[in-house]
mmCIF file of C-alpha atoms and ligand atoms in Angstrom:
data_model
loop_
_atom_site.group_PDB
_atom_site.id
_atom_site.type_symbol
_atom_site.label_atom_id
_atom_site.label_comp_id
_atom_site.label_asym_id
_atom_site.label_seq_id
_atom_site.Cartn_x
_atom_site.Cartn_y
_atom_site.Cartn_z
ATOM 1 C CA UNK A 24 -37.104 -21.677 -35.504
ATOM 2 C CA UNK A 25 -38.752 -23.336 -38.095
ATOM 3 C CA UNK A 26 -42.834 -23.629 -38.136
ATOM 4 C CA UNK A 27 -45.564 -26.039 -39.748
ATOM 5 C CA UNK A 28 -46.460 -23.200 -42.251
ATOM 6 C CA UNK A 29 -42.889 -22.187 -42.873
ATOM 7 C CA UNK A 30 -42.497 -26.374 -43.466
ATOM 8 C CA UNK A 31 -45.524 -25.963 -45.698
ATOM 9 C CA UNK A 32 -44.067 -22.849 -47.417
ATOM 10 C CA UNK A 33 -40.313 -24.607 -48.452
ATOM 11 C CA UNK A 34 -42.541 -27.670 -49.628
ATOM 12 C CA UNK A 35 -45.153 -25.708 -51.927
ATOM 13 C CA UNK A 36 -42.218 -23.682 -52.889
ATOM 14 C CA UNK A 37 -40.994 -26.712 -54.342
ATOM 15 C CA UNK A 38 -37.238 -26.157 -53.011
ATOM 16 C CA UNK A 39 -34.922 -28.769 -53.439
ATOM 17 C CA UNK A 40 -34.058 -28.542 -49.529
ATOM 18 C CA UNK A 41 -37.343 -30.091 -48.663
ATOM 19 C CA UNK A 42 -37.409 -33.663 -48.655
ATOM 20 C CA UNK A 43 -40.042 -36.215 -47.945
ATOM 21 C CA UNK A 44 -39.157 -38.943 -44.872
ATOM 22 C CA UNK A 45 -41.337 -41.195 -43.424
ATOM 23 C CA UNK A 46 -44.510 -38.967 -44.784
ATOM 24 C CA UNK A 47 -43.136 -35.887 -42.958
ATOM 25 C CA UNK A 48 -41.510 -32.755 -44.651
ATOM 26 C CA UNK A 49 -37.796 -31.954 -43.442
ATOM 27 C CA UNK A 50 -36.319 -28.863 -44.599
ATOM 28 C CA UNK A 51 -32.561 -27.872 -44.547
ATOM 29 C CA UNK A 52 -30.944 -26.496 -41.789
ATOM 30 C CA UNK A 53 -29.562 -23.819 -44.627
ATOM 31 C CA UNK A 54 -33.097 -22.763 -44.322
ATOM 32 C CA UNK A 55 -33.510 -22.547 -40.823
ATOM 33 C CA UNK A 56 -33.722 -18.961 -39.910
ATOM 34 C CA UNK A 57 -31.472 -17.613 -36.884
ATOM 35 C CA UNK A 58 -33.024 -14.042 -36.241
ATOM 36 C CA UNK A 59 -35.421 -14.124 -34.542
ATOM 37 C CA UNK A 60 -38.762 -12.079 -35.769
ATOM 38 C CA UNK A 61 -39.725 -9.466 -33.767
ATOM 39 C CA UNK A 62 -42.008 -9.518 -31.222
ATOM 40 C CA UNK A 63 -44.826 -7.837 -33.108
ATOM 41 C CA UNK A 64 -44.429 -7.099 -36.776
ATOM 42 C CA UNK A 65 -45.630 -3.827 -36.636
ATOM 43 C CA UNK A 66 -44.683 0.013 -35.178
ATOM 44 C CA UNK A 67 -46.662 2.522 -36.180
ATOM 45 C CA UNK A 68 -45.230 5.964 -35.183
ATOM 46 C CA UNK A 69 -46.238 9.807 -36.062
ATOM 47 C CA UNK A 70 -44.163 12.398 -38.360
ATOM 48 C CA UNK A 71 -46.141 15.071 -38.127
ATOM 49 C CA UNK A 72 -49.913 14.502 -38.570
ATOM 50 C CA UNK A 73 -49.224 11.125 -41.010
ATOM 51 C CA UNK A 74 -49.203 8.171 -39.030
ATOM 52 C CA UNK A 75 -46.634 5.666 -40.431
ATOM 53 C CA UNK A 76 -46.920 1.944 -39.777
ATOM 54 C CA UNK A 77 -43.739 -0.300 -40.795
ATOM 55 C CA UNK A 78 -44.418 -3.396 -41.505
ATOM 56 C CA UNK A 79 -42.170 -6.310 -40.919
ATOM 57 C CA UNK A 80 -41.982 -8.993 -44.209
ATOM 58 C CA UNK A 81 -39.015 -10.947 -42.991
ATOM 59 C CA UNK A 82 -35.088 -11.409 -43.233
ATOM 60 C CA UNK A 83 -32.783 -12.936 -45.664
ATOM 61 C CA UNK A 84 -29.936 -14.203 -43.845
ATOM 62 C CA UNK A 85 -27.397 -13.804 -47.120
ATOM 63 C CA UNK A 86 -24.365 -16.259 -47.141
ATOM 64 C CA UNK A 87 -21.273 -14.262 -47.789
ATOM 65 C CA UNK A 88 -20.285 -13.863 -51.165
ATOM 66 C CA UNK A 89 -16.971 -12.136 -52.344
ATOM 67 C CA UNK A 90 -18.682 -10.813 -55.273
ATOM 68 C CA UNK A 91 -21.273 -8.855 -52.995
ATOM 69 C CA UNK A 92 -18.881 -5.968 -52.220
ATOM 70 C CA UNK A 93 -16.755 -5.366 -55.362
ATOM 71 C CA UNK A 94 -13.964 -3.500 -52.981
ATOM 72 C CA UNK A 95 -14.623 -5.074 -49.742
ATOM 73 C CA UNK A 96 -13.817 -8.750 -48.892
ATOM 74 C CA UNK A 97 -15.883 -11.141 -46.585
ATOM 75 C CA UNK A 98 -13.925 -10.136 -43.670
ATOM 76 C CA UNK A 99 -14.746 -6.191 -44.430
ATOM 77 C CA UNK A 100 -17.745 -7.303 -44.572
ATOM 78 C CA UNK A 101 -18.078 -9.738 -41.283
ATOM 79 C CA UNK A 102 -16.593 -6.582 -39.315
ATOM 80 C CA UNK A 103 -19.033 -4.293 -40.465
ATOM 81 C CA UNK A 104 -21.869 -6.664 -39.542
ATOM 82 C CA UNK A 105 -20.011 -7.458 -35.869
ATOM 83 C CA UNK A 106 -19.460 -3.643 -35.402
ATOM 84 C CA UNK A 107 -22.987 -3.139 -35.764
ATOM 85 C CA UNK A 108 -23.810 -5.666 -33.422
ATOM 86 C CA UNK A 109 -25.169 -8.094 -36.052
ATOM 87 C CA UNK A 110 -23.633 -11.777 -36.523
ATOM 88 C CA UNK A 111 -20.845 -12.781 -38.472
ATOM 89 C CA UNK A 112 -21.882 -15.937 -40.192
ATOM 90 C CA UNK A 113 -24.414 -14.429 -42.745
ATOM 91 C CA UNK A 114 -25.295 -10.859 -44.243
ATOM 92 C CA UNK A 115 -28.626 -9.579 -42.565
ATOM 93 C CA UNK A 116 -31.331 -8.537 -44.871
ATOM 94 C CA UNK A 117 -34.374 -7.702 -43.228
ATOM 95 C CA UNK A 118 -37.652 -6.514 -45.332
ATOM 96 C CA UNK A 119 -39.412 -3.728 -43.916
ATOM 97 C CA UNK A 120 -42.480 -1.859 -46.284
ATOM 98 C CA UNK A 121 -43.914 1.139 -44.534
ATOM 99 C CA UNK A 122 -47.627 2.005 -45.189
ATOM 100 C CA UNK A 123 -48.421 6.168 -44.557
ATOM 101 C CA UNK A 124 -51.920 7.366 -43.790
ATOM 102 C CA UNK A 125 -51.637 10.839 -44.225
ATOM 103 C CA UNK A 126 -54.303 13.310 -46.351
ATOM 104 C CA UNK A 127 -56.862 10.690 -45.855
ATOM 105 C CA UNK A 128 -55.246 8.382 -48.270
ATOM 106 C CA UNK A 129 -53.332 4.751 -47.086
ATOM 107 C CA UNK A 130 -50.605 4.751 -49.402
ATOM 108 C CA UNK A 131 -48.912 1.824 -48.904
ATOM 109 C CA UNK A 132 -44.194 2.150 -49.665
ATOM 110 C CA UNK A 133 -43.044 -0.923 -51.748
ATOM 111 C CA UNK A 134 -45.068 -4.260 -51.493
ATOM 112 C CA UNK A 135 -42.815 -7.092 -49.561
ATOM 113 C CA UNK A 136 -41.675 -10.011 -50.845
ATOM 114 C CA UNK A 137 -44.881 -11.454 -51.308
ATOM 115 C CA UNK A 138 -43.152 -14.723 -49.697
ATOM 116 C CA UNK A 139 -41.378 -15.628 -53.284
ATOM 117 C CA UNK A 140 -37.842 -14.322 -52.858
ATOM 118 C CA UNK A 141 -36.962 -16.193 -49.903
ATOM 119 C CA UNK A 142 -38.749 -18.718 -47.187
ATOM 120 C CA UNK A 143 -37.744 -17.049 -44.438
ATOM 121 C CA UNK A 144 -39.835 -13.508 -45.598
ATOM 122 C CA UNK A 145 -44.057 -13.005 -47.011
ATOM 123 C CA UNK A 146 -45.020 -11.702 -43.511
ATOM 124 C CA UNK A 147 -45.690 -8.342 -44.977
ATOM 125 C CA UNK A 148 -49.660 -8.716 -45.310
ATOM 126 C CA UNK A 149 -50.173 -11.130 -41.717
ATOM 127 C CA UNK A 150 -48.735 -7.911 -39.930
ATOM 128 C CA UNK A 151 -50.336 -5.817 -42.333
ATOM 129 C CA UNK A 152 -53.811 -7.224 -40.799
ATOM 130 C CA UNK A 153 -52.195 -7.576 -37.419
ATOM 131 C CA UNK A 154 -51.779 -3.373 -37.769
ATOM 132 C CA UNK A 155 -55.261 -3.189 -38.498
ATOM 133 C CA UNK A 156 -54.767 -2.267 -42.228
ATOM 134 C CA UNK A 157 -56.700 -3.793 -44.893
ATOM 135 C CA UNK A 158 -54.873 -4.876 -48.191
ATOM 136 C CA UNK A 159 -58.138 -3.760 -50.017
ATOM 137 C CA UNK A 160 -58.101 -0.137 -48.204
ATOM 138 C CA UNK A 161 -55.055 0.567 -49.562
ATOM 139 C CA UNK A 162 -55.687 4.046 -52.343
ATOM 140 C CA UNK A 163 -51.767 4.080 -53.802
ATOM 141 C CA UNK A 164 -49.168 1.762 -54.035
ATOM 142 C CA UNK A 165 -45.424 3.653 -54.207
ATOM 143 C CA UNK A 166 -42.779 1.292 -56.013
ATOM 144 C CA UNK A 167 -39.337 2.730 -55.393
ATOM 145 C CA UNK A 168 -37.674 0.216 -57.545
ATOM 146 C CA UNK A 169 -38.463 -2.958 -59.519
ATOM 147 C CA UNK A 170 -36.352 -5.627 -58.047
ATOM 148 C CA UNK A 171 -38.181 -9.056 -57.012
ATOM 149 C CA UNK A 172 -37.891 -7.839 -52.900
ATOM 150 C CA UNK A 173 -40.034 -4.792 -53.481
ATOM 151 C CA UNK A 174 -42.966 -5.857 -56.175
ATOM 152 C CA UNK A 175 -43.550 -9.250 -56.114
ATOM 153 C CA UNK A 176 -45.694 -8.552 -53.047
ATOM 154 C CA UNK A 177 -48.186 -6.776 -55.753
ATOM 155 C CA UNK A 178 -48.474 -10.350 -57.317
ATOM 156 C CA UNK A 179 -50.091 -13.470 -56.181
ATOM 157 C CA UNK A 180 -47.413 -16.180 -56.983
ATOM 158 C CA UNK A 181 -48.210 -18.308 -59.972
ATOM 159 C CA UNK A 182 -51.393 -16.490 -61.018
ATOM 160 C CA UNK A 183 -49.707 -13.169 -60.994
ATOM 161 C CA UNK A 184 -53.124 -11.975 -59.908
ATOM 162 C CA UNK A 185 -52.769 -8.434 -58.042
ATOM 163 C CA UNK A 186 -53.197 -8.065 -54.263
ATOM 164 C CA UNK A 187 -54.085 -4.233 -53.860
ATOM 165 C CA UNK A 188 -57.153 -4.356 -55.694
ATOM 166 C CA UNK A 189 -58.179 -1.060 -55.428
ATOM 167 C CA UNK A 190 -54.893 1.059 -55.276
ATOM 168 C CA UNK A 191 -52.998 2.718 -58.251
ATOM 169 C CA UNK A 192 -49.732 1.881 -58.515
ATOM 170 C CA UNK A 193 -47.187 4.707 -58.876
ATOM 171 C CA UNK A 194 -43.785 3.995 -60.490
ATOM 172 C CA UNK A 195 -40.854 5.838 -62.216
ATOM 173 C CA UNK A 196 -41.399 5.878 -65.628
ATOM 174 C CA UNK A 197 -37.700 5.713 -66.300
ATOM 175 C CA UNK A 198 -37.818 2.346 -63.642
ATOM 176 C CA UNK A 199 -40.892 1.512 -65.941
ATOM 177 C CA UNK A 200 -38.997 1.665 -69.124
ATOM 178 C CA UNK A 201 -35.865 -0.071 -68.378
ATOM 179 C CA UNK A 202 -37.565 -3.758 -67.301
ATOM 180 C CA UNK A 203 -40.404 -3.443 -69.722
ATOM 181 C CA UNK A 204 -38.455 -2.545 -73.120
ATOM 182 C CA UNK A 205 -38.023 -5.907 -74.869
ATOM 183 C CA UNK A 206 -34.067 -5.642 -75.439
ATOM 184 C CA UNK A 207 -33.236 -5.453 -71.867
ATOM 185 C CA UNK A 208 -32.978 -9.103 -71.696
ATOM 186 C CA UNK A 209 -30.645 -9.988 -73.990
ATOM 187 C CA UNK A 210 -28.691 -7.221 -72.007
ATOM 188 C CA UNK A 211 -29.267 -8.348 -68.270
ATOM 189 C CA UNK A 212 -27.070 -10.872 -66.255
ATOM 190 C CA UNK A 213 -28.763 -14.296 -66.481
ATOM 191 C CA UNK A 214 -29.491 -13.957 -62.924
ATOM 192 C CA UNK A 215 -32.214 -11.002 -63.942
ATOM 193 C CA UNK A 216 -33.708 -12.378 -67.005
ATOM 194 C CA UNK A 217 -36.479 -13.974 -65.281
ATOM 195 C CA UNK A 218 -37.463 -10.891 -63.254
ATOM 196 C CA UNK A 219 -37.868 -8.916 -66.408
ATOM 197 C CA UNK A 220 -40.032 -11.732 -68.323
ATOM 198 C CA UNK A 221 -42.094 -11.708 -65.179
ATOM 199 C CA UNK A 222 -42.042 -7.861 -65.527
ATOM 200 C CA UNK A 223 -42.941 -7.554 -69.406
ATOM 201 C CA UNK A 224 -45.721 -10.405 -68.911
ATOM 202 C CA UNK A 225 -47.957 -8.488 -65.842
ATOM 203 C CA UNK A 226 -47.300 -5.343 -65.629
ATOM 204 C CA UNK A 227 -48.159 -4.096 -69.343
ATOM 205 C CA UNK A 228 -51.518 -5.645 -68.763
ATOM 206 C CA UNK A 229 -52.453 -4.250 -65.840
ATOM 207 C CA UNK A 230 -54.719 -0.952 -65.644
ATOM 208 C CA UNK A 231 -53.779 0.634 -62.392
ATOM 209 C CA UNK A 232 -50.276 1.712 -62.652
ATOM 210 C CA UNK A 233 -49.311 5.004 -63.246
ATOM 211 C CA UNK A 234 -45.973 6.127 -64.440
ATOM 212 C CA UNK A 235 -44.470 9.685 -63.190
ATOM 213 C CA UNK A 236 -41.250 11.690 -64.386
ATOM 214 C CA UNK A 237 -39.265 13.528 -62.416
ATOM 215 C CA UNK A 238 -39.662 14.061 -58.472
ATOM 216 C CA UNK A 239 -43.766 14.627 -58.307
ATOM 217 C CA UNK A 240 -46.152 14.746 -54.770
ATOM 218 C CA UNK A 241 -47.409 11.247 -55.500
ATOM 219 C CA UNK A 242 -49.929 10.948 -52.504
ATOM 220 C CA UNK A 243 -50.418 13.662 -49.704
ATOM 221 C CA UNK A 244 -47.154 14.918 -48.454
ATOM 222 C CA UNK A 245 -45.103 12.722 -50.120
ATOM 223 C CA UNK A 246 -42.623 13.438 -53.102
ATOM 224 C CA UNK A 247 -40.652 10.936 -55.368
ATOM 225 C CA UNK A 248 -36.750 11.741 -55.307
ATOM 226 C CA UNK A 249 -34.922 10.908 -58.071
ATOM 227 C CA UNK A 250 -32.028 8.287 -56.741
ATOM 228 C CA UNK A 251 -30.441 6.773 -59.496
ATOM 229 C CA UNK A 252 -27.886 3.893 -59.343
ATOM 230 C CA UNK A 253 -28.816 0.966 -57.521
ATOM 231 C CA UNK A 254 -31.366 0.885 -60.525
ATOM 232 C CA UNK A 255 -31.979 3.022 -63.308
ATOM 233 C CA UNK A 256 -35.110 4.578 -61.944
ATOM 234 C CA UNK A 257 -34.922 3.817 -58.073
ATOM 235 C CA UNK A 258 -36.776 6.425 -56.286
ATOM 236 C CA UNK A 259 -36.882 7.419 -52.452
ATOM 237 C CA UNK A 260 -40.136 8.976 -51.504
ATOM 238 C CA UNK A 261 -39.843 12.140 -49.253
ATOM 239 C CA UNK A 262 -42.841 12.445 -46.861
ATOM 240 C CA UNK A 263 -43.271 16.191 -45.071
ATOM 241 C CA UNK A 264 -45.901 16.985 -42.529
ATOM 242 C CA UNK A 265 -45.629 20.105 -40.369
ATOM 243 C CA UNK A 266 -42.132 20.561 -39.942
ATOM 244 C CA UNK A 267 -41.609 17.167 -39.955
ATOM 245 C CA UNK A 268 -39.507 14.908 -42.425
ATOM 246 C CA UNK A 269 -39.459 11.100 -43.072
ATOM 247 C CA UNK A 270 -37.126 10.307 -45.911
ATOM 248 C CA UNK A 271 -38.218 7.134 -46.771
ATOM 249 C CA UNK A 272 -34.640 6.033 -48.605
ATOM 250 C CA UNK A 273 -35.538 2.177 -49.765
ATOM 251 C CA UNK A 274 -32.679 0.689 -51.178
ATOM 252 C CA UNK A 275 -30.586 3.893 -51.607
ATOM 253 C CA UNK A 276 -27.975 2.754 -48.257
ATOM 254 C CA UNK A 277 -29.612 -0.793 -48.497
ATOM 255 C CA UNK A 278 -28.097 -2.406 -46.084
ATOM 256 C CA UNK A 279 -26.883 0.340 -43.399
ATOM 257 C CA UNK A 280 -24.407 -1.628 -41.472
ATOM 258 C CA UNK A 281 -22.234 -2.083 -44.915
ATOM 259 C CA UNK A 282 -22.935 0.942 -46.802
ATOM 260 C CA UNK A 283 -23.835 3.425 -44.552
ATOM 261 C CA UNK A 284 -20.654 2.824 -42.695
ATOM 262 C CA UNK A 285 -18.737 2.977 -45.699
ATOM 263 C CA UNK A 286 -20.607 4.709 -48.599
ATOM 264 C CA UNK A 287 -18.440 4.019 -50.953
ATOM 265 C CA UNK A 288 -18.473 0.056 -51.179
ATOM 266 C CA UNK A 289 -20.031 -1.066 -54.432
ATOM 267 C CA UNK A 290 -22.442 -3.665 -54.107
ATOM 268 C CA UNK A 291 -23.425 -6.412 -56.331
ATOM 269 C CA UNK A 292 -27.131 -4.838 -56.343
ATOM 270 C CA UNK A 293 -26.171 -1.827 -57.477
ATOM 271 C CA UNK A 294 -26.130 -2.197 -60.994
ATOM 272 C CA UNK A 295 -24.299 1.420 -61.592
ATOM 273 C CA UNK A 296 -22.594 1.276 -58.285
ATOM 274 C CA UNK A 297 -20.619 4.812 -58.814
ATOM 275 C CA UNK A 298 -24.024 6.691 -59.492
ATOM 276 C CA UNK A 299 -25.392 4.608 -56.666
ATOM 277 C CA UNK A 300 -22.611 6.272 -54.453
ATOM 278 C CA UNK A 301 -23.303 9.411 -55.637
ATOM 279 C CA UNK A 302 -27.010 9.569 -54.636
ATOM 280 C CA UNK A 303 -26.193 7.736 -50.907
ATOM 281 C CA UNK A 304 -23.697 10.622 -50.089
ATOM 282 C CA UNK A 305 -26.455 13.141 -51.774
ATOM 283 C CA UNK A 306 -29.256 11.847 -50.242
ATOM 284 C CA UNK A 307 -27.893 11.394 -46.768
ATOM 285 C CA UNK A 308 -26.144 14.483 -46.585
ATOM 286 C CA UNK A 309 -29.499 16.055 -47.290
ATOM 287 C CA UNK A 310 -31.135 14.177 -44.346
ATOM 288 C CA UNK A 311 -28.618 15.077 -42.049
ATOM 289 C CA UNK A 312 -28.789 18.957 -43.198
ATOM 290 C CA UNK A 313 -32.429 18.724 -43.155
ATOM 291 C CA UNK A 314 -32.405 16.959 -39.833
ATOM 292 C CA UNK A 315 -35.038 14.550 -41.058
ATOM 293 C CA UNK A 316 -35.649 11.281 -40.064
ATOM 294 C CA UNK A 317 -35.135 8.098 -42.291
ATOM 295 C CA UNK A 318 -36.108 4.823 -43.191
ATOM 296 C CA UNK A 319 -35.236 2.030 -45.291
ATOM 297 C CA UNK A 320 -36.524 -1.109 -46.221
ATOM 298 C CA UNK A 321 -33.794 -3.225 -45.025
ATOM 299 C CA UNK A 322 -32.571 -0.894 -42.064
ATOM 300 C CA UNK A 323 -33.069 -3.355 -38.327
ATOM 301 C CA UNK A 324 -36.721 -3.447 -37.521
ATOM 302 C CA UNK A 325 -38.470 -0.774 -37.440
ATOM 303 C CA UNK A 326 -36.530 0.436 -40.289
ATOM 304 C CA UNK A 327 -36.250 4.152 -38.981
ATOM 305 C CA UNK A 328 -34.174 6.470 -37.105
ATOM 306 C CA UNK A 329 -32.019 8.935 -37.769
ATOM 307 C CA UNK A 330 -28.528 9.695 -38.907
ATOM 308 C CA UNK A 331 -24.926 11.357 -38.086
ATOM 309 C CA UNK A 332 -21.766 11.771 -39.949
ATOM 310 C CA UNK A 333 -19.013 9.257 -38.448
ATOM 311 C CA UNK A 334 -15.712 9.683 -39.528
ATOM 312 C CA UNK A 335 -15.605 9.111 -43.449
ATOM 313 C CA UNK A 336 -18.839 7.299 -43.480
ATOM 314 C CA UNK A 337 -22.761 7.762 -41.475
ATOM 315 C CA UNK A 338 -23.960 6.451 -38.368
ATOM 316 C CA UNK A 339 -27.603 4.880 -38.042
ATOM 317 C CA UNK A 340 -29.891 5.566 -34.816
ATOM 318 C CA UNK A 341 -32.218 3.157 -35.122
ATOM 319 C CA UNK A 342 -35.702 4.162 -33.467
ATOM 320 C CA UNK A 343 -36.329 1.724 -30.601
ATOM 321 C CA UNK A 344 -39.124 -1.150 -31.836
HETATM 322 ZN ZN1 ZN R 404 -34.186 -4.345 -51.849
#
């Protein structure tokens, strides 16, 4: 269902679905979204002694493309999505950041969509307040990759201004690298080349991030893992407390119903689909040996549970919202 601010958000967005008649704004049934949110945008739930909120940003409702899965086709693709209970008529991908108090720090997992990737998401910091967290309380900032879904919620639109005021920003420096080195725009697909410019123009200027090699602790109890592929520096961040495990897998098995299922499908995302392969089976075969639990920022709402093998592919458990 469509809202007054959601109206107002298609309009300021400028979008060519929204259309003036008779004074009032009508927006596109294309735009009208058909999952419901959930109930409350937040679950906050304990791994150990770290208390981890996820925080729902909203859903892209995808319309198939036979590009997305380079050996898949749509109807691979609509059977994976029925099988796991999820419509037909679009590809489901929900936005989920997770924000970890653990150590005494707030260290907030990716930043949403900051509501300019699609109209239907930017919920990130209303449930964010909803949870009782603060946008100005959060210390660190953990950016797992830089595609537009999971830092242009660090940006005000337009202004570029920064929303965490007072957190640092952790990255991968080889994630770093790669957007903000000048030649990678003659070298991306067109589709890209914008993200990048956006990229080179704010983040050089900005004070507060720090870049880190390799597979550091980056806040209390939580370590960057290298998982290449699905960008050159994409990074899951493992969080440990006790004997408890969260692997917090971001876009590693982005969208569990497709490549969980079948780990070796090659999406469109990943720009070096075979290493992105090779770190899924890696990484979730360590989860599952490890018996930890995992997240990911487009798994169903919550966005955690845990895994099993299932024939040649995994099997997600979601934890109940
Ligand atoms: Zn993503």
């Amino acid at each position: 269902m469509l809202n007054l601010s959601r109206r107002d958000f298609v309009a300021s967005a400028g979008l060519a679905a929204a259309l003036s008649l008779n004074g009032r704004l009508m927006v596109s049934p294309a735009f009208a979204q058909k999952t419901p949110d959930p109930a409350k945008g937040f679950m906050t739930y304990k791994v150990g002694s770290a208390e981890v909120t996820a925080l729902y940003d909203g859903i892209w409702e995808k319309p198939h493309d036979p590009a997305f899965i380079a050996n898949a086709s749509i109807d691979d693709v609509k059977a994976a999505m029925v099988k796991a209970g999820l419509p037909a008529d679009f590809v489901s991908i929900p936005f989920t950041a997770v924000v970890v108090k653990n150590g005494g720090k707030t260290i907030l997992c990716d930043s949403g969509t900051g509501g300019q990737v699609q109209p239907t998401a930017g919920k990130m910091i209303a449930n964010m307040k909803a949870a009782g967290l603060d946008p100005a309380g959060i210390d660190t900032v953990l950016i797992s990759h830089f595609h537009p879904d999971h830092i242009f919620g660090l940006m005000e639109k337009d202004t570029n201004k920064p929303v965490f005021t007072n957190a640092e920003i952790v990255v991968s420096d080889v994630e770093y690298k790669f957007w903000t080195d000048p030649a990678v725009i003659d070298r991306l697909p067109e589709a890209r080349k914008g993200l990048a410019r956006r990229i080179q123009a704010v983040f050089p200027t900005w004070k507060n991030i720090k870049q880190v090699q390799g597979e550091p602790e980056v806040a209390p109890g939580i370590r960057f893992v290298s998982a290449p592929g699905h960008t050159p520096g994409h990074r899951a961040f493992h969080l440990a407390s006790g004997l408890s495990q969260l692997m917090i897998s971001n876009d590693t098995a982005y969208q569990p119903a497709l490549v969980l299922a079948n780990p070796g499908w090659h999406g469109q995302y990943d720009q070096d689909a075979p290493t992105a392969e090779a770190t899924r089976r890696k990484l979730l075969d360590r989860v599952i040996a490890d018996k930890m639990m995992i997240c990911g920022y487009h798994f169903p709402f919550p966005g955690a549970g845990t895994i099993q093998k299932d024939g040649t592919g995994y099997a997600l458990t979601p934890a109940k919202a």
